[in-house]
Amino acid sequence: MRQILIKNKMILDNLVVVFSMFLWALGLPILDLQQEGWDGFSLSSARALLAGLTMLGLAYFSRPVLFRRKEVLTSFFLGIFGYGLASLLLVIGIGYAGAVTAAIIAALVPVISALLDVIATRRMIDFRLFIAVILSLVGGLIATLNDQEMVLTLGWGELLLLSSVVLWVLYSRFSLSMLGQAHPVGGYGLTMIAGSVGLLLATFIAGFFGYELKQDFSFNSVMVVLFLGVFSTGLSVLLWLHGAKRLGVTTAGLHQNLVPVFVMLIMFILGEGFQWREGVGGLLVISGAIIAQLRKREST
């Protein structure tokens, strides 16, 4: 009976992470389209602020939350240099590379997490992980090929997206280890509030140096930004961290491979279609990430 309960709980944890990936994937094409009326800095700031307020609201709704000074300082550090910077690089990277490429690169989460395990434990890289990295890198390269010229186009967009993924993995791992005790939901909310503060500061600095800032406060645009902040970011990240805490970042990251599938399906429904290189590249990245999860021993 106990084994059945444990198995059902594990299935539920996996479903929670899958749903979080769907919410996250739903936001990627919207982020791309929304940049017609918003600049990357302003959109990142609004998204992070709304996500943080959502998490803090959920935390206070469940029970009063009092933070110690150490928790506040840790949350702000993780928020500014982890979540905030990762969010900014994601939004700007999508503006250059597109939502589908962002989804494919995001599928590298479990591979990057597995590589961090190797670095942290100083173990030799095993054969399966080596094959996984090769497949993922080849898939990422194919996904960035230009169809007309058939040349490699590793531009700023792809580099920004890859940097965002690395920072996201680091943020997830450190948040779970440093904020997973007394008030985890409130702590996660504080990291996003801190991220939004850092992003607002970066926005003002960018505007001061001539970067074109723009915001669209029409009703439809505001509703879209609310959805991005509350559901596609706030709720999605909360569910992701819950699943990552139960399953481990590397294991939960396996479900990140569903993001390209979800995004391609959404783009297809919207009539955008997708190129063969994106499909092939996505399959290779997904295959590599799955192989990375087939190792005999898992680490969080």
PDB file of N, CA, C and O in Angstrom, residues 176-234:
ATOM      1  N   LEU A 176      16.462  25.991  -4.321  1.00  0.00           N
ATOM      2  CA  LEU A 176      15.971  24.811  -3.615  1.00  0.00           C
ATOM      3  C   LEU A 176      16.828  24.473  -2.408  1.00  0.00           C
ATOM      4  O   LEU A 176      16.328  24.001  -1.391  1.00  0.00           O
ATOM      5  N   SER A 177      18.124  24.721  -2.515  1.00  0.00           N
ATOM      6  CA  SER A 177      19.012  24.383  -1.398  1.00  0.00           C
ATOM      7  C   SER A 177      19.060  25.472  -0.334  1.00  0.00           C
ATOM      8  O   SER A 177      19.242  25.183   0.855  1.00  0.00           O
ATOM      9  N   MET A 178      18.834  26.730  -0.730  1.00  0.00           N
ATOM     10  CA  MET A 178      18.982  27.838   0.213  1.00  0.00           C
ATOM     11  C   MET A 178      17.656  28.402   0.728  1.00  0.00           C
ATOM     12  O   MET A 178      17.620  29.069   1.750  1.00  0.00           O
ATOM     13  N   LEU A 179      16.556  28.129  -0.017  1.00  0.00           N
ATOM     14  CA  LEU A 179      15.267  28.698   0.380  1.00  0.00           C
ATOM     15  C   LEU A 179      14.208  27.625   0.620  1.00  0.00           C
ATOM     16  O   LEU A 179      13.029  27.946   0.737  1.00  0.00           O
ATOM     17  N   GLY A 180      14.608  26.383   0.662  1.00  0.00           N
ATOM     18  CA  GLY A 180      13.639  25.302   0.750  1.00  0.00           C
ATOM     19  C   GLY A 180      13.249  24.906   2.153  1.00  0.00           C
ATOM     20  O   GLY A 180      12.755  23.808   2.363  1.00  0.00           O
ATOM     21  N   GLN A 181      13.433  25.781   3.138  1.00  0.00           N
ATOM     22  CA  GLN A 181      13.155  25.408   4.519  1.00  0.00           C
ATOM     23  C   GLN A 181      11.879  26.075   5.048  1.00  0.00           C
ATOM     24  O   GLN A 181      10.795  25.566   4.889  1.00  0.00           O
ATOM     25  N   ALA A 182      12.014  27.225   5.681  1.00  0.00           N
ATOM     26  CA  ALA A 182      10.901  27.803   6.420  1.00  0.00           C
ATOM     27  C   ALA A 182       9.750  28.265   5.521  1.00  0.00           C
ATOM     28  O   ALA A 182       8.617  27.827   5.676  1.00  0.00           O
ATOM     29  N   HIS A 183      10.023  29.172   4.598  1.00  0.00           N
ATOM     30  CA  HIS A 183       8.968  29.752   3.771  1.00  0.00           C
ATOM     31  C   HIS A 183       9.394  29.704   2.304  1.00  0.00           C
ATOM     32  O   HIS A 183       9.712  30.756   1.724  1.00  0.00           O
ATOM     33  N   PRO A 184       9.398  28.535   1.674  1.00  0.00           N
ATOM     34  CA  PRO A 184       9.915  28.452   0.311  1.00  0.00           C
ATOM     35  C   PRO A 184       9.136  29.281  -0.698  1.00  0.00           C
ATOM     36  O   PRO A 184       9.736  29.967  -1.517  1.00  0.00           O
ATOM     37  N   VAL A 185       7.791  29.249  -0.642  1.00  0.00           N
ATOM     38  CA  VAL A 185       7.007  30.005  -1.618  1.00  0.00           C
ATOM     39  C   VAL A 185       7.279  31.499  -1.473  1.00  0.00           C
ATOM     40  O   VAL A 185       7.491  32.210  -2.447  1.00  0.00           O
ATOM     41  N   GLY A 186       7.273  31.990  -0.238  1.00  0.00           N
ATOM     42  CA  GLY A 186       7.578  33.391  -0.009  1.00  0.00           C
ATOM     43  C   GLY A 186       8.985  33.738  -0.432  1.00  0.00           C
ATOM     44  O   GLY A 186       9.235  34.816  -0.989  1.00  0.00           O
ATOM     45  N   GLY A 187       9.923  32.830  -0.185  1.00  0.00           N
ATOM     46  CA  GLY A 187      11.303  33.053  -0.606  1.00  0.00           C
ATOM     47  C   GLY A 187      11.431  33.143  -2.111  1.00  0.00           C
ATOM     48  O   GLY A 187      12.135  34.011  -2.634  1.00  0.00           O
ATOM     49  N   TYR A 188      10.727  32.252  -2.826  1.00  0.00           N
ATOM     50  CA  TYR A 188      10.743  32.310  -4.283  1.00  0.00           C
ATOM     51  C   TYR A 188      10.141  33.626  -4.763  1.00  0.00           C
ATOM     52  O   TYR A 188      10.623  34.239  -5.728  1.00  0.00           O
ATOM     53  N   GLY A 189       9.069  34.070  -4.081  1.00  0.00           N
ATOM     54  CA  GLY A 189       8.461  35.345  -4.441  1.00  0.00           C
ATOM     55  C   GLY A 189       9.415  36.503  -4.249  1.00  0.00           C
ATOM     56  O   GLY A 189       9.491  37.416  -5.081  1.00  0.00           O
ATOM     57  N   LEU A 190      10.166  36.468  -3.142  1.00  0.00           N
ATOM     58  CA  LEU A 190      11.149  37.525  -2.890  1.00  0.00           C
ATOM     59  C   LEU A 190      12.220  37.568  -3.971  1.00  0.00           C
ATOM     60  O   LEU A 190      12.675  38.640  -4.372  1.00  0.00           O
ATOM     61  N   THR A 191      12.641  36.385  -4.451  1.00  0.00           N
ATOM     62  CA  THR A 191      13.661  36.371  -5.511  1.00  0.00           C
ATOM     63  C   THR A 191      13.147  37.071  -6.762  1.00  0.00           C
ATOM     64  O   THR A 191      13.895  37.791  -7.435  1.00  0.00           O
ATOM     65  N   MET A 192      11.859  36.872  -7.065  1.00  0.00           N
ATOM     66  CA  MET A 192      11.307  37.508  -8.263  1.00  0.00           C
ATOM     67  C   MET A 192      11.102  38.997  -8.060  1.00  0.00           C
ATOM     68  O   MET A 192      11.302  39.795  -8.991  1.00  0.00           O
ATOM     69  N   ILE A 193      10.685  39.397  -6.847  1.00  0.00           N
ATOM     70  CA  ILE A 193      10.576  40.825  -6.554  1.00  0.00           C
ATOM     71  C   ILE A 193      11.952  41.480  -6.686  1.00  0.00           C
ATOM     72  O   ILE A 193      12.099  42.556  -7.274  1.00  0.00           O
ATOM     73  N   ALA A 194      12.969  40.817  -6.140  1.00  0.00           N
ATOM     74  CA  ALA A 194      14.339  41.327  -6.257  1.00  0.00           C
ATOM     75  C   ALA A 194      14.764  41.398  -7.716  1.00  0.00           C
ATOM     76  O   ALA A 194      15.409  42.363  -8.145  1.00  0.00           O
ATOM     77  N   GLY A 195      14.400  40.364  -8.478  1.00  0.00           N
ATOM     78  CA  GLY A 195      14.723  40.365  -9.901  1.00  0.00           C
ATOM     79  C   GLY A 195      14.083  41.540 -10.617  1.00  0.00           C
ATOM     80  O   GLY A 195      14.707  42.182 -11.470  1.00  0.00           O
ATOM     81  N   SER A 196      12.834  41.840 -10.264  1.00  0.00           N
ATOM     82  CA  SER A 196      12.128  42.957 -10.905  1.00  0.00           C
ATOM     83  C   SER A 196      12.779  44.291 -10.535  1.00  0.00           C
ATOM     84  O   SER A 196      12.859  45.203 -11.362  1.00  0.00           O
ATOM     85  N   VAL A 197      13.250  44.415  -9.286  1.00  0.00           N
ATOM     86  CA  VAL A 197      13.937  45.637  -8.864  1.00  0.00           C
ATOM     87  C   VAL A 197      15.220  45.826  -9.676  1.00  0.00           C
ATOM     88  O   VAL A 197      15.505  46.926 -10.183  1.00  0.00           O
ATOM     89  N   GLY A 198      15.986  44.739  -9.808  1.00  0.00           N
ATOM     90  CA  GLY A 198      17.203  44.814 -10.611  1.00  0.00           C
ATOM     91  C   GLY A 198      16.909  45.129 -12.067  1.00  0.00           C
ATOM     92  O   GLY A 198      17.621  45.912 -12.715  1.00  0.00           O
ATOM     93  N   LEU A 199      15.819  44.547 -12.590  1.00  0.00           N
ATOM     94  CA  LEU A 199      15.448  44.798 -13.979  1.00  0.00           C
ATOM     95  C   LEU A 199      14.978  46.230 -14.192  1.00  0.00           C
ATOM     96  O   LEU A 199      15.259  46.837 -15.235  1.00  0.00           O
ATOM     97  N   LEU A 200      14.248  46.764 -13.216  1.00  0.00           N
ATOM     98  CA  LEU A 200      13.821  48.163 -13.319  1.00  0.00           C
ATOM     99  C   LEU A 200      15.021  49.098 -13.349  1.00  0.00           C
ATOM    100  O   LEU A 200      15.067  50.065 -14.129  1.00  0.00           O
ATOM    101  N   LEU A 201      16.005  48.806 -12.500  1.00  0.00           N
ATOM    102  CA  LEU A 201      17.224  49.614 -12.490  1.00  0.00           C
ATOM    103  C   LEU A 201      17.932  49.511 -13.837  1.00  0.00           C
ATOM    104  O   LEU A 201      18.387  50.523 -14.400  1.00  0.00           O
ATOM    105  N   ALA A 202      18.016  48.289 -14.370  1.00  0.00           N
ATOM    106  CA  ALA A 202      18.652  48.091 -15.681  1.00  0.00           C
ATOM    107  C   ALA A 202      17.868  48.812 -16.775  1.00  0.00           C
ATOM    108  O   ALA A 202      18.455  49.342 -17.730  1.00  0.00           O
ATOM    109  N   THR A 203      16.536  48.857 -16.631  1.00  0.00           N
ATOM    110  CA  THR A 203      15.691  49.546 -17.612  1.00  0.00           C
ATOM    111  C   THR A 203      15.993  51.036 -17.640  1.00  0.00           C
ATOM    112  O   THR A 203      16.150  51.647 -18.710  1.00  0.00           O
ATOM    113  N   PHE A 204      16.074  51.647 -16.452  1.00  0.00           N
ATOM    114  CA  PHE A 204      16.375  53.080 -16.384  1.00  0.00           C
ATOM    115  C   PHE A 204      17.769  53.378 -16.940  1.00  0.00           C
ATOM    116  O   PHE A 204      17.980  54.380 -17.637  1.00  0.00           O
ATOM    117  N   ILE A 205      18.722  52.508 -16.634  1.00  0.00           N
ATOM    118  CA  ILE A 205      20.089  52.707 -17.137  1.00  0.00           C
ATOM    119  C   ILE A 205      20.116  52.592 -18.661  1.00  0.00           C
ATOM    120  O   ILE A 205      20.757  53.404 -19.356  1.00  0.00           O
ATOM    121  N   ALA A 206      19.398  51.581 -19.193  1.00  0.00           N
ATOM    122  CA  ALA A 206      19.346  51.401 -20.646  1.00  0.00           C
ATOM    123  C   ALA A 206      18.704  52.601 -21.320  1.00  0.00           C
ATOM    124  O   ALA A 206      19.174  53.079 -22.361  1.00  0.00           O
ATOM    125  N   GLY A 207      17.627  53.114 -20.722  1.00  0.00           N
ATOM    126  CA  GLY A 207      16.979  54.295 -21.286  1.00  0.00           C
ATOM    127  C   GLY A 207      17.877  55.514 -21.242  1.00  0.00           C
ATOM    128  O   GLY A 207      17.885  56.330 -22.171  1.00  0.00           O
ATOM    129  N   PHE A 208      18.647  55.643 -20.172  1.00  0.00           N
ATOM    130  CA  PHE A 208      19.567  56.776 -20.022  1.00  0.00           C
ATOM    131  C   PHE A 208      20.632  56.774 -21.121  1.00  0.00           C
ATOM    132  O   PHE A 208      21.047  57.827 -21.604  1.00  0.00           O
ATOM    133  N   PHE A 209      21.050  55.557 -21.525  1.00  0.00           N
ATOM    134  CA  PHE A 209      22.091  55.451 -22.552  1.00  0.00           C
ATOM    135  C   PHE A 209      21.513  55.332 -23.962  1.00  0.00           C
ATOM    136  O   PHE A 209      22.212  54.936 -24.894  1.00  0.00           O
ATOM    137  N   GLY A 210      20.224  55.652 -24.107  1.00  0.00           N
ATOM    138  CA  GLY A 210      19.655  55.760 -25.447  1.00  0.00           C
ATOM    139  C   GLY A 210      18.871  54.570 -25.939  1.00  0.00           C
ATOM    140  O   GLY A 210      18.391  54.570 -27.084  1.00  0.00           O
ATOM    141  N   TYR A 211      18.713  53.522 -25.115  1.00  0.00           N
ATOM    142  CA  TYR A 211      17.927  52.362 -25.538  1.00  0.00           C
ATOM    143  C   TYR A 211      16.461  52.775 -25.637  1.00  0.00           C
ATOM    144  O   TYR A 211      15.923  53.433 -24.742  1.00  0.00           O
ATOM    145  N   GLU A 212      15.797  52.385 -26.705  1.00  0.00           N
ATOM    146  CA  GLU A 212      14.402  52.782 -26.919  1.00  0.00           C
ATOM    147  C   GLU A 212      13.476  51.978 -26.010  1.00  0.00           C
ATOM    148  O   GLU A 212      13.318  50.767 -26.170  1.00  0.00           O
ATOM    149  N   LEU A 213      12.870  52.649 -25.050  1.00  0.00           N
ATOM    150  CA  LEU A 213      11.925  52.023 -24.142  1.00  0.00           C
ATOM    151  C   LEU A 213      10.508  52.260 -24.643  1.00  0.00           C
ATOM    152  O   LEU A 213      10.172  53.361 -25.085  1.00  0.00           O
ATOM    153  N   LYS A 214       9.683  51.234 -24.558  1.00  0.00           N
ATOM    154  CA  LYS A 214       8.291  51.380 -24.996  1.00  0.00           C
ATOM    155  C   LYS A 214       7.399  50.448 -24.186  1.00  0.00           C
ATOM    156  O   LYS A 214       7.780  49.330 -23.835  1.00  0.00           O
ATOM    157  N   GLN A 215       6.206  50.948 -23.861  1.00  0.00           N
ATOM    158  CA  GLN A 215       5.218  50.174 -23.119  1.00  0.00           C
ATOM    159  C   GLN A 215       3.851  50.399 -23.763  1.00  0.00           C
ATOM    160  O   GLN A 215       3.535  51.521 -24.182  1.00  0.00           O
ATOM    161  N   ASP A 216       3.076  49.356 -23.824  1.00  0.00           N
ATOM    162  CA  ASP A 216       1.732  49.419 -24.388  1.00  0.00           C
ATOM    163  C   ASP A 216       0.734  49.159 -23.264  1.00  0.00           C
ATOM    164  O   ASP A 216       0.615  48.042 -22.775  1.00  0.00           O
ATOM    165  N   PHE A 217       0.022  50.216 -22.848  1.00  0.00           N
ATOM    166  CA  PHE A 217      -0.911  50.086 -21.738  1.00  0.00           C
ATOM    167  C   PHE A 217      -2.361  49.971 -22.199  1.00  0.00           C
ATOM    168  O   PHE A 217      -3.284  50.291 -21.441  1.00  0.00           O
ATOM    169  N   SER A 218      -2.543  49.510 -23.430  1.00  0.00           N
ATOM    170  CA  SER A 218      -3.902  49.228 -23.882  1.00  0.00           C
ATOM    171  C   SER A 218      -4.453  48.035 -23.099  1.00  0.00           C
ATOM    172  O   SER A 218      -3.704  47.250 -22.514  1.00  0.00           O
ATOM    173  N   PHE A 219      -5.778  47.902 -23.075  1.00  0.00           N
ATOM    174  CA  PHE A 219      -6.412  46.871 -22.258  1.00  0.00           C
ATOM    175  C   PHE A 219      -5.912  45.479 -22.634  1.00  0.00           C
ATOM    176  O   PHE A 219      -5.533  44.678 -21.753  1.00  0.00           O
ATOM    177  N   ASN A 220      -5.910  45.163 -23.930  1.00  0.00           N
ATOM    178  CA  ASN A 220      -5.494  43.827 -24.369  1.00  0.00           C
ATOM    179  C   ASN A 220      -4.042  43.543 -23.997  1.00  0.00           C
ATOM    180  O   ASN A 220      -3.706  42.442 -23.556  1.00  0.00           O
ATOM    181  N   SER A 221      -3.190  44.541 -24.182  1.00  0.00           N
ATOM    182  CA  SER A 221      -1.772  44.356 -23.875  1.00  0.00           C
ATOM    183  C   SER A 221      -1.561  44.136 -22.381  1.00  0.00           C
ATOM    184  O   SER A 221      -0.776  43.266 -21.976  1.00  0.00           O
ATOM    185  N   VAL A 222      -2.245  44.898 -21.558  1.00  0.00           N
ATOM    186  CA  VAL A 222      -2.118  44.745 -20.105  1.00  0.00           C
ATOM    187  C   VAL A 222      -2.595  43.368 -19.663  1.00  0.00           C
ATOM    188  O   VAL A 222      -1.989  42.728 -18.797  1.00  0.00           O
ATOM    189  N   MET A 223      -3.697  42.890 -20.255  1.00  0.00           N
ATOM    190  CA  MET A 223      -4.213  41.558 -19.910  1.00  0.00           C
ATOM    191  C   MET A 223      -3.195  40.474 -20.281  1.00  0.00           C
ATOM    192  O   MET A 223      -3.016  39.498 -19.550  1.00  0.00           O
ATOM    193  N   VAL A 224      -2.535  40.654 -21.423  1.00  0.00           N
ATOM    194  CA  VAL A 224      -1.528  39.685 -21.850  1.00  0.00           C
ATOM    195  C   VAL A 224      -0.347  39.676 -20.892  1.00  0.00           C
ATOM    196  O   VAL A 224       0.157  38.618 -20.497  1.00  0.00           O
ATOM    197  N   VAL A 225       0.110  40.867 -20.485  1.00  0.00           N
ATOM    198  CA  VAL A 225       1.233  40.961 -19.546  1.00  0.00           C
ATOM    199  C   VAL A 225       0.837  40.352 -18.196  1.00  0.00           C
ATOM    200  O   VAL A 225       1.648  39.689 -17.548  1.00  0.00           O
ATOM    201  N   LEU A 226      -0.404  40.556 -17.776  1.00  0.00           N
ATOM    202  CA  LEU A 226      -0.887  39.941 -16.536  1.00  0.00           C
ATOM    203  C   LEU A 226      -0.839  38.422 -16.633  1.00  0.00           C
ATOM    204  O   LEU A 226      -0.430  37.737 -15.689  1.00  0.00           O
ATOM    205  N   PHE A 227      -1.254  37.892 -17.768  1.00  0.00           N
ATOM    206  CA  PHE A 227      -1.189  36.441 -17.962  1.00  0.00           C
ATOM    207  C   PHE A 227       0.242  35.948 -17.914  1.00  0.00           C
ATOM    208  O   PHE A 227       0.548  34.932 -17.275  1.00  0.00           O
ATOM    209  N   LEU A 228       1.145  36.681 -18.580  1.00  0.00           N
ATOM    210  CA  LEU A 228       2.558  36.288 -18.592  1.00  0.00           C
ATOM    211  C   LEU A 228       3.140  36.282 -17.186  1.00  0.00           C
ATOM    212  O   LEU A 228       3.871  35.364 -16.808  1.00  0.00           O
ATOM    213  N   GLY A 229       2.811  37.308 -16.396  1.00  0.00           N
ATOM    214  CA  GLY A 229       3.388  37.413 -15.067  1.00  0.00           C
ATOM    215  C   GLY A 229       2.776  36.455 -14.066  1.00  0.00           C
ATOM    216  O   GLY A 229       3.496  35.763 -13.333  1.00  0.00           O
ATOM    217  N   VAL A 230       1.438  36.381 -14.034  1.00  0.00           N
ATOM    218  CA  VAL A 230       0.750  35.599 -13.010  1.00  0.00           C
ATOM    219  C   VAL A 230       0.779  34.110 -13.302  1.00  0.00           C
ATOM    220  O   VAL A 230       1.119  33.294 -12.433  1.00  0.00           O
ATOM    221  N   PHE A 231       0.441  33.732 -14.523  1.00  0.00           N
ATOM    222  CA  PHE A 231       0.281  32.310 -14.840  1.00  0.00           C
ATOM    223  C   PHE A 231       1.504  31.701 -15.536  1.00  0.00           C
ATOM    224  O   PHE A 231       2.064  30.715 -15.060  1.00  0.00           O
ATOM    225  N   SER A 232       1.929  32.300 -16.655  1.00  0.00           N
ATOM    226  CA  SER A 232       3.010  31.697 -17.433  1.00  0.00           C
ATOM    227  C   SER A 232       4.359  31.795 -16.743  1.00  0.00           C
ATOM    228  O   SER A 232       5.277  31.046 -17.074  1.00  0.00           O
ATOM    229  N   THR A 233       4.473  32.715 -15.771  1.00  0.00           N
ATOM    230  CA  THR A 233       5.719  32.835 -15.019  1.00  0.00           C
ATOM    231  C   THR A 233       5.528  32.468 -13.554  1.00  0.00           C
ATOM    232  O   THR A 233       6.114  31.505 -13.071  1.00  0.00           O
ATOM    233  N   GLY A 234       4.689  33.218 -12.839  1.00  0.00           N
ATOM    234  CA  GLY A 234       4.527  32.988 -11.404  1.00  0.00           C
ATOM    235  C   GLY A 234       4.081  31.580 -11.057  1.00  0.00           C
ATOM    236  O   GLY A 234       4.773  30.848 -10.339  1.00  0.00           O
TER     237      GLY A 234
END
